[in-house]
PDB file of C-alpha atoms in Angstrom:
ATOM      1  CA  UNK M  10      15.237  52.777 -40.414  1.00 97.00           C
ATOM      2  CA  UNK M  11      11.333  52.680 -38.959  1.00 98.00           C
ATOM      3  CA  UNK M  12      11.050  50.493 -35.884  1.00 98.00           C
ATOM      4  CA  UNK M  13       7.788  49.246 -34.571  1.00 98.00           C
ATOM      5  CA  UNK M  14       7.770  47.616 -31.015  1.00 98.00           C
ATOM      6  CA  UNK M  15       4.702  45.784 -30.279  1.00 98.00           C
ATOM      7  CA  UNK M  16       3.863  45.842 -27.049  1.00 98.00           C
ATOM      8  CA  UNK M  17       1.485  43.363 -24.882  1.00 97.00           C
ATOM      9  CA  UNK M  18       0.032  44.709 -21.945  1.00 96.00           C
ATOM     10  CA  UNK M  19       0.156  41.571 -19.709  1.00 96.00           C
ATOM     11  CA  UNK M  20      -0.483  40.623 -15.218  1.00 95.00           C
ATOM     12  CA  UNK M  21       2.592  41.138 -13.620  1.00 94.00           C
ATOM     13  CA  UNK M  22       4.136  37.429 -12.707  1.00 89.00           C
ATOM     14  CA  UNK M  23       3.756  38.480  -8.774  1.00 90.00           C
ATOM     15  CA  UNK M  24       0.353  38.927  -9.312  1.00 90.00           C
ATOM     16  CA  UNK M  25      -2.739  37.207  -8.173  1.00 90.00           C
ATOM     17  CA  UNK M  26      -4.981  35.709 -10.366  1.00 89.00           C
ATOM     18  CA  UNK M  27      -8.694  35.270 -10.168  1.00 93.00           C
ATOM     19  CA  UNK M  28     -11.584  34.229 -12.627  1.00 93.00           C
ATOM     20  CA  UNK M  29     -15.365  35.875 -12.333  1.00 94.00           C
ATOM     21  CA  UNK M  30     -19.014  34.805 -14.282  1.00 93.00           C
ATOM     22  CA  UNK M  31     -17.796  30.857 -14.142  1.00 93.00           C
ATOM     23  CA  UNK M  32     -14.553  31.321 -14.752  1.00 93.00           C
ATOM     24  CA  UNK M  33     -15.613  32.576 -18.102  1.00 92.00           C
ATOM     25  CA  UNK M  34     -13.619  36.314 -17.657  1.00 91.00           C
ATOM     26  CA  UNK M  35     -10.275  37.007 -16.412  1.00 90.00           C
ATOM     27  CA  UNK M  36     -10.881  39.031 -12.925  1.00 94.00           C
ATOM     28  CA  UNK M  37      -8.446  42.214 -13.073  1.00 91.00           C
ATOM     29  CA  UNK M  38      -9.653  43.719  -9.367  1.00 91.00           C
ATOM     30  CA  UNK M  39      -5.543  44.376  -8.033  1.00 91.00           C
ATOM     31  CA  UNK M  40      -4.272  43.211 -10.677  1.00 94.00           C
ATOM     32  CA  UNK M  41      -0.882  45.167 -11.650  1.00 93.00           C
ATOM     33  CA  UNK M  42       0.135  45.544 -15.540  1.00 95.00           C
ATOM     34  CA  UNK M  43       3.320  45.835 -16.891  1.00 96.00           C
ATOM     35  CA  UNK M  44       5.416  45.300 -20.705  1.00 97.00           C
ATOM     36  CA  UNK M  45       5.492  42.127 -21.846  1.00 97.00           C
ATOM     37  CA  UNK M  46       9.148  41.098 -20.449  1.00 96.00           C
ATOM     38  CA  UNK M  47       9.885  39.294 -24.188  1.00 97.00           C
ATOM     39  CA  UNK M  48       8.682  42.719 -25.995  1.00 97.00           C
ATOM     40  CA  UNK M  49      10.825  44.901 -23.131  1.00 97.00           C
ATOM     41  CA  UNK M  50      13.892  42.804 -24.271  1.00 97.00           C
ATOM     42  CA  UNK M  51      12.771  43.763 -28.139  1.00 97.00           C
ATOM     43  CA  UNK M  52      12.069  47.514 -27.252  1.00 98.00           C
ATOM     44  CA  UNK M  53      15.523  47.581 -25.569  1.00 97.00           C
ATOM     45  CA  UNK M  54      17.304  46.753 -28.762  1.00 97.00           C
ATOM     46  CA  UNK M  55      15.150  48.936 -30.752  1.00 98.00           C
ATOM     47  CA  UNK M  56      16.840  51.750 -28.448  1.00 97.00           C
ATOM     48  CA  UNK M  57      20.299  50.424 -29.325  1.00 96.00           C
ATOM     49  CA  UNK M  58      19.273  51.190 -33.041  1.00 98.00           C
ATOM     50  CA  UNK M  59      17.621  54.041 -32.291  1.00 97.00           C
ATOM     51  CA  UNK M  60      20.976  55.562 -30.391  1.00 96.00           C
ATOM     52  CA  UNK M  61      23.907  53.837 -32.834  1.00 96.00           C
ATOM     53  CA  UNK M  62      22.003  54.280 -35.933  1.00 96.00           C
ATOM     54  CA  UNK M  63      19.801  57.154 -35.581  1.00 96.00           C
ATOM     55  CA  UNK M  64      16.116  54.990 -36.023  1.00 97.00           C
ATOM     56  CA  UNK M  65      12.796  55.861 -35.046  1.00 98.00           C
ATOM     57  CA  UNK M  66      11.121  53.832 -32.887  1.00 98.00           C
ATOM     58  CA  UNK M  67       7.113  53.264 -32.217  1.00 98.00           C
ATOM     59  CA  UNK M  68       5.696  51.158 -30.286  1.00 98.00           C
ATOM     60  CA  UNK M  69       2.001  50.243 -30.712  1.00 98.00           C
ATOM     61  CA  UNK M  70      -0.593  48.184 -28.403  1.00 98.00           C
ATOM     62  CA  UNK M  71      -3.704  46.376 -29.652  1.00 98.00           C
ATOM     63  CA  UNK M  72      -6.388  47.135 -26.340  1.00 97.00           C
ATOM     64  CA  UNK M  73      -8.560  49.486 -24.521  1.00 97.00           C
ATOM     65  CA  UNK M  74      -7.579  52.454 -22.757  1.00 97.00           C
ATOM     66  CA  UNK M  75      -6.833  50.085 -19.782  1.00 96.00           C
ATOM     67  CA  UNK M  76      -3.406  49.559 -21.893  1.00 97.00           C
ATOM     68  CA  UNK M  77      -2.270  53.397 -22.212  1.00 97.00           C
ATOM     69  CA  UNK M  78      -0.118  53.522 -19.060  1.00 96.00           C
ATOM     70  CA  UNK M  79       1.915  50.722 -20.077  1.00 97.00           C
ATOM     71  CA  UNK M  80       2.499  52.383 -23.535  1.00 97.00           C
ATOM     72  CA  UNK M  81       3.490  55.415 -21.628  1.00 97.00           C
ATOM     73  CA  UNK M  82       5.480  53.748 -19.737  1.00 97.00           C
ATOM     74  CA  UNK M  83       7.876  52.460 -23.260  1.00 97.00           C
ATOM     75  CA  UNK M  84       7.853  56.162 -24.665  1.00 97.00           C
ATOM     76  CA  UNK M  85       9.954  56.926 -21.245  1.00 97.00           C
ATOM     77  CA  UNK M  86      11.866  54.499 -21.982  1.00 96.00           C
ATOM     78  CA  UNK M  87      12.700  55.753 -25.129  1.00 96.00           C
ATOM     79  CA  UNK M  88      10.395  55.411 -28.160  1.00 97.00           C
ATOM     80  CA  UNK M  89       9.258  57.941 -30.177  1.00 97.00           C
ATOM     81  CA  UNK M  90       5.595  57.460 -30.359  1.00 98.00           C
ATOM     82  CA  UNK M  91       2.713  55.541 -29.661  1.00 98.00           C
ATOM     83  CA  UNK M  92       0.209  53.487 -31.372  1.00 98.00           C
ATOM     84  CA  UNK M  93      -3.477  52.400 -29.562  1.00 98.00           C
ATOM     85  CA  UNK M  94      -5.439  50.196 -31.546  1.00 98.00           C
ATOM     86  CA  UNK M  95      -8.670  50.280 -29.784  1.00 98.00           C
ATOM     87  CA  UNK M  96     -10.036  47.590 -29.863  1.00 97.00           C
ATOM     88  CA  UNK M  97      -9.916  43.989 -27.132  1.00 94.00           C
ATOM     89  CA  UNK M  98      -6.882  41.543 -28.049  1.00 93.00           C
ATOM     90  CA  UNK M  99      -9.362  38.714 -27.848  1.00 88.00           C
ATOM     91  CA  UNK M 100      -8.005  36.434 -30.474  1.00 93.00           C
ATOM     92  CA  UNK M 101      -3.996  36.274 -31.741  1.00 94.00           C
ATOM     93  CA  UNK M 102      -5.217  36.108 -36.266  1.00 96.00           C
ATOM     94  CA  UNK M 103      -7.200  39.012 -35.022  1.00 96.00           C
ATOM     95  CA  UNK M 104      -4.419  41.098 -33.496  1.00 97.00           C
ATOM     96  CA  UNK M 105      -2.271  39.925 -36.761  1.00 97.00           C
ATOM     97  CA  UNK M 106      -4.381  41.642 -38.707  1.00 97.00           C
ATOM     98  CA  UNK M 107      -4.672  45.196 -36.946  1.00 98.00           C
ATOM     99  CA  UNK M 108      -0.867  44.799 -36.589  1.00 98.00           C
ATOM    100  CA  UNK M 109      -0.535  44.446 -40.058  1.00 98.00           C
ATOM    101  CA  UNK M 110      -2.716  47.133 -40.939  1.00 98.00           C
ATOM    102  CA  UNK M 111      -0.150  49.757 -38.523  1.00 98.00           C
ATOM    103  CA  UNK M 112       3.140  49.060 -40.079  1.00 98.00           C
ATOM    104  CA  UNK M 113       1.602  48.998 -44.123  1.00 97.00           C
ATOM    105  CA  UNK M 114       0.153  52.514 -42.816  1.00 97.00           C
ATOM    106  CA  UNK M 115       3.277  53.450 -40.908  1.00 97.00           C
ATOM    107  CA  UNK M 116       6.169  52.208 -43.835  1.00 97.00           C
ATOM    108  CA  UNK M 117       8.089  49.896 -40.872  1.00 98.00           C
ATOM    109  CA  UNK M 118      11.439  48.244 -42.263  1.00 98.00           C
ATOM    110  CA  UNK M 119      11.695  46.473 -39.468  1.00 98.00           C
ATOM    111  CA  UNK M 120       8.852  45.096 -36.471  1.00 98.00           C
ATOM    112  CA  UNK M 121      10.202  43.712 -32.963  1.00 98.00           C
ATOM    113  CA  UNK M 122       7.982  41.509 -31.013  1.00 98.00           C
ATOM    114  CA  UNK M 123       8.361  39.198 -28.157  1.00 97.00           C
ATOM    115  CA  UNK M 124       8.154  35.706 -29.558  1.00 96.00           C
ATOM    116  CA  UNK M 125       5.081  35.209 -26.831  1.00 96.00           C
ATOM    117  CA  UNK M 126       3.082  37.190 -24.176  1.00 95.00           C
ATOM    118  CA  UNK M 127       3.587  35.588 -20.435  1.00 92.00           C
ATOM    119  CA  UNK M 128      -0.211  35.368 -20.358  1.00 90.00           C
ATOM    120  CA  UNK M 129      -1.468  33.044 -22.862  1.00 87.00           C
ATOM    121  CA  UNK M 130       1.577  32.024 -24.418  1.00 89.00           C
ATOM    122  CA  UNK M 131       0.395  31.672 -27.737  1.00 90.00           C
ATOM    123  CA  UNK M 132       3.709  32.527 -29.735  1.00 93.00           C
ATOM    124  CA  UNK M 133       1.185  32.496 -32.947  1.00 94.00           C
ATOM    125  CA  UNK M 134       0.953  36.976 -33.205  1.00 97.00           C
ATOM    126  CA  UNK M 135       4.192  37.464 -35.078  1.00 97.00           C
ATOM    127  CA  UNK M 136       4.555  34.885 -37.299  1.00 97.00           C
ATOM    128  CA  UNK M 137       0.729  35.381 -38.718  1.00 97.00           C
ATOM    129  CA  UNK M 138       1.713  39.445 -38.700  1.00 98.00           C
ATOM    130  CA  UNK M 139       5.177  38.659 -41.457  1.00 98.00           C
ATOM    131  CA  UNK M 140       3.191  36.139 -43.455  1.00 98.00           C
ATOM    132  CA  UNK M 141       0.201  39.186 -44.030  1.00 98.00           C
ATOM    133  CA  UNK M 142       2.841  42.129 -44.548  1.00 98.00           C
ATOM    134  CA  UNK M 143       5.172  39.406 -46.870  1.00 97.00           C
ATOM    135  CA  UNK M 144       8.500  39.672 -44.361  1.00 98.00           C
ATOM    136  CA  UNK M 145      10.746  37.588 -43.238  1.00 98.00           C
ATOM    137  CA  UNK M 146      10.362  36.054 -40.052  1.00 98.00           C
ATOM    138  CA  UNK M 147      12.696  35.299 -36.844  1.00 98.00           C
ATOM    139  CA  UNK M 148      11.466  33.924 -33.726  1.00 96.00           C
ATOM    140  CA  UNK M 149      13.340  32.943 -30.775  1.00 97.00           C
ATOM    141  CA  UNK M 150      15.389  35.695 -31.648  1.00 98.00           C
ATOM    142  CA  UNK M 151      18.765  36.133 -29.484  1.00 97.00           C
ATOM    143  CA  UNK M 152      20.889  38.390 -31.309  1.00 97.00           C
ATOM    144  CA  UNK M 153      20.187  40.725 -34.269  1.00 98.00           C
ATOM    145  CA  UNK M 154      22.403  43.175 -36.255  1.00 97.00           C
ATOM    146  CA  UNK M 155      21.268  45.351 -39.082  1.00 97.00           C
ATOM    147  CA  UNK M 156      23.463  47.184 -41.924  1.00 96.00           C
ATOM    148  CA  UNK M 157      21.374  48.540 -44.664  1.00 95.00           C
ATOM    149  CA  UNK M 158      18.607  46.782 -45.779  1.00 96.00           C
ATOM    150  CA  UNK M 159      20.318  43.125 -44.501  1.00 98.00           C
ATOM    151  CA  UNK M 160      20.335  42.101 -40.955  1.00 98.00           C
ATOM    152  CA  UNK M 161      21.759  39.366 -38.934  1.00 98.00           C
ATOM    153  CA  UNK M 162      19.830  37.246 -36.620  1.00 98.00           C
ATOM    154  CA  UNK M 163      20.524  34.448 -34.137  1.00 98.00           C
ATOM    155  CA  UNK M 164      17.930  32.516 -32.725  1.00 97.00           C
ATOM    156  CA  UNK M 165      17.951  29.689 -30.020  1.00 96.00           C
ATOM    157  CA  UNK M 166      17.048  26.124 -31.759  1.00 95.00           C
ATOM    158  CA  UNK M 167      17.124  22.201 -29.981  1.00 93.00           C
ATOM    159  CA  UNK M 168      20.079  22.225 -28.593  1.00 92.00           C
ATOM    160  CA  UNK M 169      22.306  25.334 -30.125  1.00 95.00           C
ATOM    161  CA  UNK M 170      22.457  28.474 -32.011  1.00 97.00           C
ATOM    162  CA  UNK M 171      21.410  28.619 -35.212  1.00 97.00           C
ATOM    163  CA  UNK M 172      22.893  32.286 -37.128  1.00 98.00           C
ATOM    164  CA  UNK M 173      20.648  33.581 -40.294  1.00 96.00           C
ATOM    165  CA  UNK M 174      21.399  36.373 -42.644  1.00 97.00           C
ATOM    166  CA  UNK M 175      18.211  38.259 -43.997  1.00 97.00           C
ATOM    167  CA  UNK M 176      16.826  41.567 -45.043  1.00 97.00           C
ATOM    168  CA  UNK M 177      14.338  43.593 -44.463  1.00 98.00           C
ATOM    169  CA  UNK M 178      11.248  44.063 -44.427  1.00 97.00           C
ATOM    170  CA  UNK M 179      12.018  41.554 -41.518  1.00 98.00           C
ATOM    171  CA  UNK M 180       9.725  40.572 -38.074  1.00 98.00           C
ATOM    172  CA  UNK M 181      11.600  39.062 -35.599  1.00 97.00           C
ATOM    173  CA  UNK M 182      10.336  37.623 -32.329  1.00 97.00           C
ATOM    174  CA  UNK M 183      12.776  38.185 -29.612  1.00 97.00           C
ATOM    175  CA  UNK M 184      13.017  36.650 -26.179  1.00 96.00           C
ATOM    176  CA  UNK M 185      15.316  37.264 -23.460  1.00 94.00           C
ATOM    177  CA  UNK M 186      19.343  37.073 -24.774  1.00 95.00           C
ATOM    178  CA  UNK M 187      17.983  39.835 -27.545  1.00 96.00           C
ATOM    179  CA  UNK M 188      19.859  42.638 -25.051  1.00 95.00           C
ATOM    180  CA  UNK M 189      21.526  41.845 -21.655  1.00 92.00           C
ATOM    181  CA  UNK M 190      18.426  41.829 -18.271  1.00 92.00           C
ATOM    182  CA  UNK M 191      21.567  44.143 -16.906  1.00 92.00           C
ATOM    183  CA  UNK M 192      20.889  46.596 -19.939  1.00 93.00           C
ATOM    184  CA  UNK M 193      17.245  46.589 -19.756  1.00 94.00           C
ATOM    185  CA  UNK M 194      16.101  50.106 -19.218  1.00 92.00           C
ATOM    186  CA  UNK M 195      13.597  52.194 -15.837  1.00 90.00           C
ATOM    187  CA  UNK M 196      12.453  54.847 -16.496  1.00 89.00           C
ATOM    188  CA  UNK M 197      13.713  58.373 -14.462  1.00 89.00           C
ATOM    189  CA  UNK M 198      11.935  61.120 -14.097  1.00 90.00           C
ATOM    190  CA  UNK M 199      12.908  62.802 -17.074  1.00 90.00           C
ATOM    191  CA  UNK M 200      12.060  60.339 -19.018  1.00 92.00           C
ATOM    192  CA  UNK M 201       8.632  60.105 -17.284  1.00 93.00           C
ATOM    193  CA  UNK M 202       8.083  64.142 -17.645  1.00 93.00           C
ATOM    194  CA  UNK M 203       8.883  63.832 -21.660  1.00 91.00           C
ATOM    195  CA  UNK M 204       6.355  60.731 -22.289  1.00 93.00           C
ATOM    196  CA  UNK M 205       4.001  62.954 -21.343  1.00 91.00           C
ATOM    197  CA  UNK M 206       4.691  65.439 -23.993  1.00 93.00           C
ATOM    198  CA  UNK M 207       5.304  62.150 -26.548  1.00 96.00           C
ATOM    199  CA  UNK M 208       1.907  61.464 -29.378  1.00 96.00           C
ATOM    200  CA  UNK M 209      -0.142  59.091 -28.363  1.00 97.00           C
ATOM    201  CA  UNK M 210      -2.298  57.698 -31.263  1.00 98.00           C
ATOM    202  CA  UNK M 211      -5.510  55.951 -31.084  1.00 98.00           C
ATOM    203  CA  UNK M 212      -6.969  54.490 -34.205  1.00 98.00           C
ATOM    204  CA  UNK M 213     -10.066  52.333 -34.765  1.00 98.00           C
ATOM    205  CA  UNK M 214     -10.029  48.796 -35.811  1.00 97.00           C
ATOM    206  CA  UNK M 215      -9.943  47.471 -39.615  1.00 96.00           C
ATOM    207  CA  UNK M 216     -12.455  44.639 -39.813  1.00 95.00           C
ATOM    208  CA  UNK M 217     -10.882  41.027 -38.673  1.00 92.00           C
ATOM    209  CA  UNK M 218     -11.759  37.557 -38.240  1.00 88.00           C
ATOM    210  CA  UNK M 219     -11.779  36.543 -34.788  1.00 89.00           C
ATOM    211  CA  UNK M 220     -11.257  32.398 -35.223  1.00 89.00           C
ATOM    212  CA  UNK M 221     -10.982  31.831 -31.678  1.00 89.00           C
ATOM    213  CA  UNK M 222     -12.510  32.454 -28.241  1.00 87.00           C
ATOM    214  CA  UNK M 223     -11.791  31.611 -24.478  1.00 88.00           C
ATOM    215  CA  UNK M 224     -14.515  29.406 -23.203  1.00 92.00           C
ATOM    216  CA  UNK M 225     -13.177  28.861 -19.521  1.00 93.00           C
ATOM    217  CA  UNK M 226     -10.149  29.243 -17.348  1.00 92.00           C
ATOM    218  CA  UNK M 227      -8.938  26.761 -14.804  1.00 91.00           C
ATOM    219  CA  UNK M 228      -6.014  27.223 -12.108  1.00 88.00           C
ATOM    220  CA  UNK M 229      -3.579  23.939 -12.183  1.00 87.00           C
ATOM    221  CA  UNK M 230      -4.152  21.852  -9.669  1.00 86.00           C
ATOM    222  CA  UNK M 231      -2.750  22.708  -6.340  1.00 86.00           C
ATOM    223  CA  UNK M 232       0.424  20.403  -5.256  1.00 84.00           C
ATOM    224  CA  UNK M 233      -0.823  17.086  -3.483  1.00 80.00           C
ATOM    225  CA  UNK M 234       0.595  16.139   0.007  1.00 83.00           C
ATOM    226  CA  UNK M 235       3.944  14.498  -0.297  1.00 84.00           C
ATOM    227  CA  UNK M 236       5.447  11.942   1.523  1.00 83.00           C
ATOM    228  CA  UNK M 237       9.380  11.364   2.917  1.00 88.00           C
ATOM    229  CA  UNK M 238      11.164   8.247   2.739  1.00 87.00           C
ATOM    230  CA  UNK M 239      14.223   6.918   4.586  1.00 89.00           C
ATOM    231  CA  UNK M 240      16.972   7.238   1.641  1.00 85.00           C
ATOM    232  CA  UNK M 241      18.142   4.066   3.159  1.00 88.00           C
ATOM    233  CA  UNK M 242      14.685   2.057   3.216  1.00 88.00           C
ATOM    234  CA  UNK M 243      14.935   1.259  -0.749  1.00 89.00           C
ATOM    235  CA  UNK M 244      11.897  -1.568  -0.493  1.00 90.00           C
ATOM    236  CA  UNK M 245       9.459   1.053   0.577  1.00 89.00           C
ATOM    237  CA  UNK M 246      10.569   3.226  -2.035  1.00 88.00           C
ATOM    238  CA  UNK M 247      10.035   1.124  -4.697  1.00 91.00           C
ATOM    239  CA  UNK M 248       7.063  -0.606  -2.983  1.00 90.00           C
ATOM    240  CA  UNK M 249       5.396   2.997  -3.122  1.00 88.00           C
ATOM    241  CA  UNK M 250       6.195   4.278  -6.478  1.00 89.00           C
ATOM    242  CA  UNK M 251       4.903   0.380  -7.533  1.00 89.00           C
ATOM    243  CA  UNK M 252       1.861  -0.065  -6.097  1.00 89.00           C
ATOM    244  CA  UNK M 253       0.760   4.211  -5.228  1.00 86.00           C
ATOM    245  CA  UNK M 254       2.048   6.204  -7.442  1.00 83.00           C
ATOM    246  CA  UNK M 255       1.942   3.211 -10.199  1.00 87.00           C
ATOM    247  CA  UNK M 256       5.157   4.759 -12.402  1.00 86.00           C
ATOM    248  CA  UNK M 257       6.773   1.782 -12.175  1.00 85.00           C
TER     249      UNK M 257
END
């Protein structure tokens, strides 16, 4: 079985975030990178196939060389190889479509994505990638077992579990629950020294449609001043919420 692992090269949560030119361009000065934490859930699993069932894993990256290190950093965890598609992940059809254009060229049976980055939180990437390649989709993937050419998923719906039996060519987009946060994997120094020695592919672009742009950023608003009441003093209470804070 071929595994491909996309990987999103996203802020770390800690981080602090900045805009620059009008809040028109995300400001990366200190900014520290890291794997998506839904695709580091998905790449975890991919291991568990790759060690139980003897799979190849790849993991592949639509960006600029900015994104290498954090592709580096999933071959010491364990994959195989690497895939750079050089070119900005400005638009989610647009990254569909490069993605799409990897696994027909690489012969996946089966593609692992987080169901959304952390940063924008689109959730659109891997459903738009099965519908181009003609697999079958998962998202808010929990669970998944593969025998053959069928596979097992679970996925998290309003208010349960909802088990599906599929087969491959399959795209799933996993979130946290695919593998245990106890099993996810750092990597040692061996693993470090051997990603170095690991292919790291860059190819060019295929010609996409870009259908959507950022025009500005803007931070939420910061928290307003609150103000305590006297748990026994229910007129005020209700007096405020009334006639202040009008949700009542």
């Amino acid at each position: 079985m071929k595994i491909l692992v996309c990987i999103s090269h996203v802020p770390d949560t800690t981080s602090k975030i900045n805009f620059t030119e009008g809040d028109t361009k995300f400001d990366t000065t200190g900014v520290q990178f890291v794997i998506n934490p839904n695709d580091e859930f998905g790449l975890t699993r991919a291991m568990w196939f790759k060690e139980k069932q003897g799979a190849s894993v790849d993991v592949v990256n639509v960006g600029g060389p900015e994104t290498e290190p954090t592709l580096r950093k999933a071959l010491a965890i364990g994959a195989d190889a690497a895939i750079r598609v050089n070119t900005a992940a400005t638009d989610g059809f647009a990254v569909a479509q490069q993605l799409a254009k990897v696994v027909q060229d690489g012969g996946y049976d089966l593609v692992i994505a987080g169901r959304e980055s952390i940063d924008y939180n689109g959730g659109m990437v891997p459903g738009m990638l099965a519908g181009l390649i003609k697999a079958n989709f998962v998202t808010n993937c929990i669970s998944l077992e593969v025998e053959g050419t069928n596979a097992k998923a679970v996925r998290e719906i309003d208010g349960g579990k909802e088990t599906i039996s599929t087969s491959l060519p399959l795209v799933i987009g996993g979130q946290k629950g695919l593998v245990e946060e106890s099993d996810l994997r750092i990597p040692n120094m061996r693993g470090i020294m051997m990603a170095r020695q690991k292919p790291l592919k860059v190819v060019e672009p295929v010609d996409a449609n870009t259908e959507t742009a950022s025009v500005k950023f803007e931070k939420p608003a910061p928290k307003g001043a609150i103000k305590l009441i006297d748990p026994d003093n229910v007129e005020e209470l209700v007096n405020l919420l009334h006639n202040e804070a009008k949700v009542i």
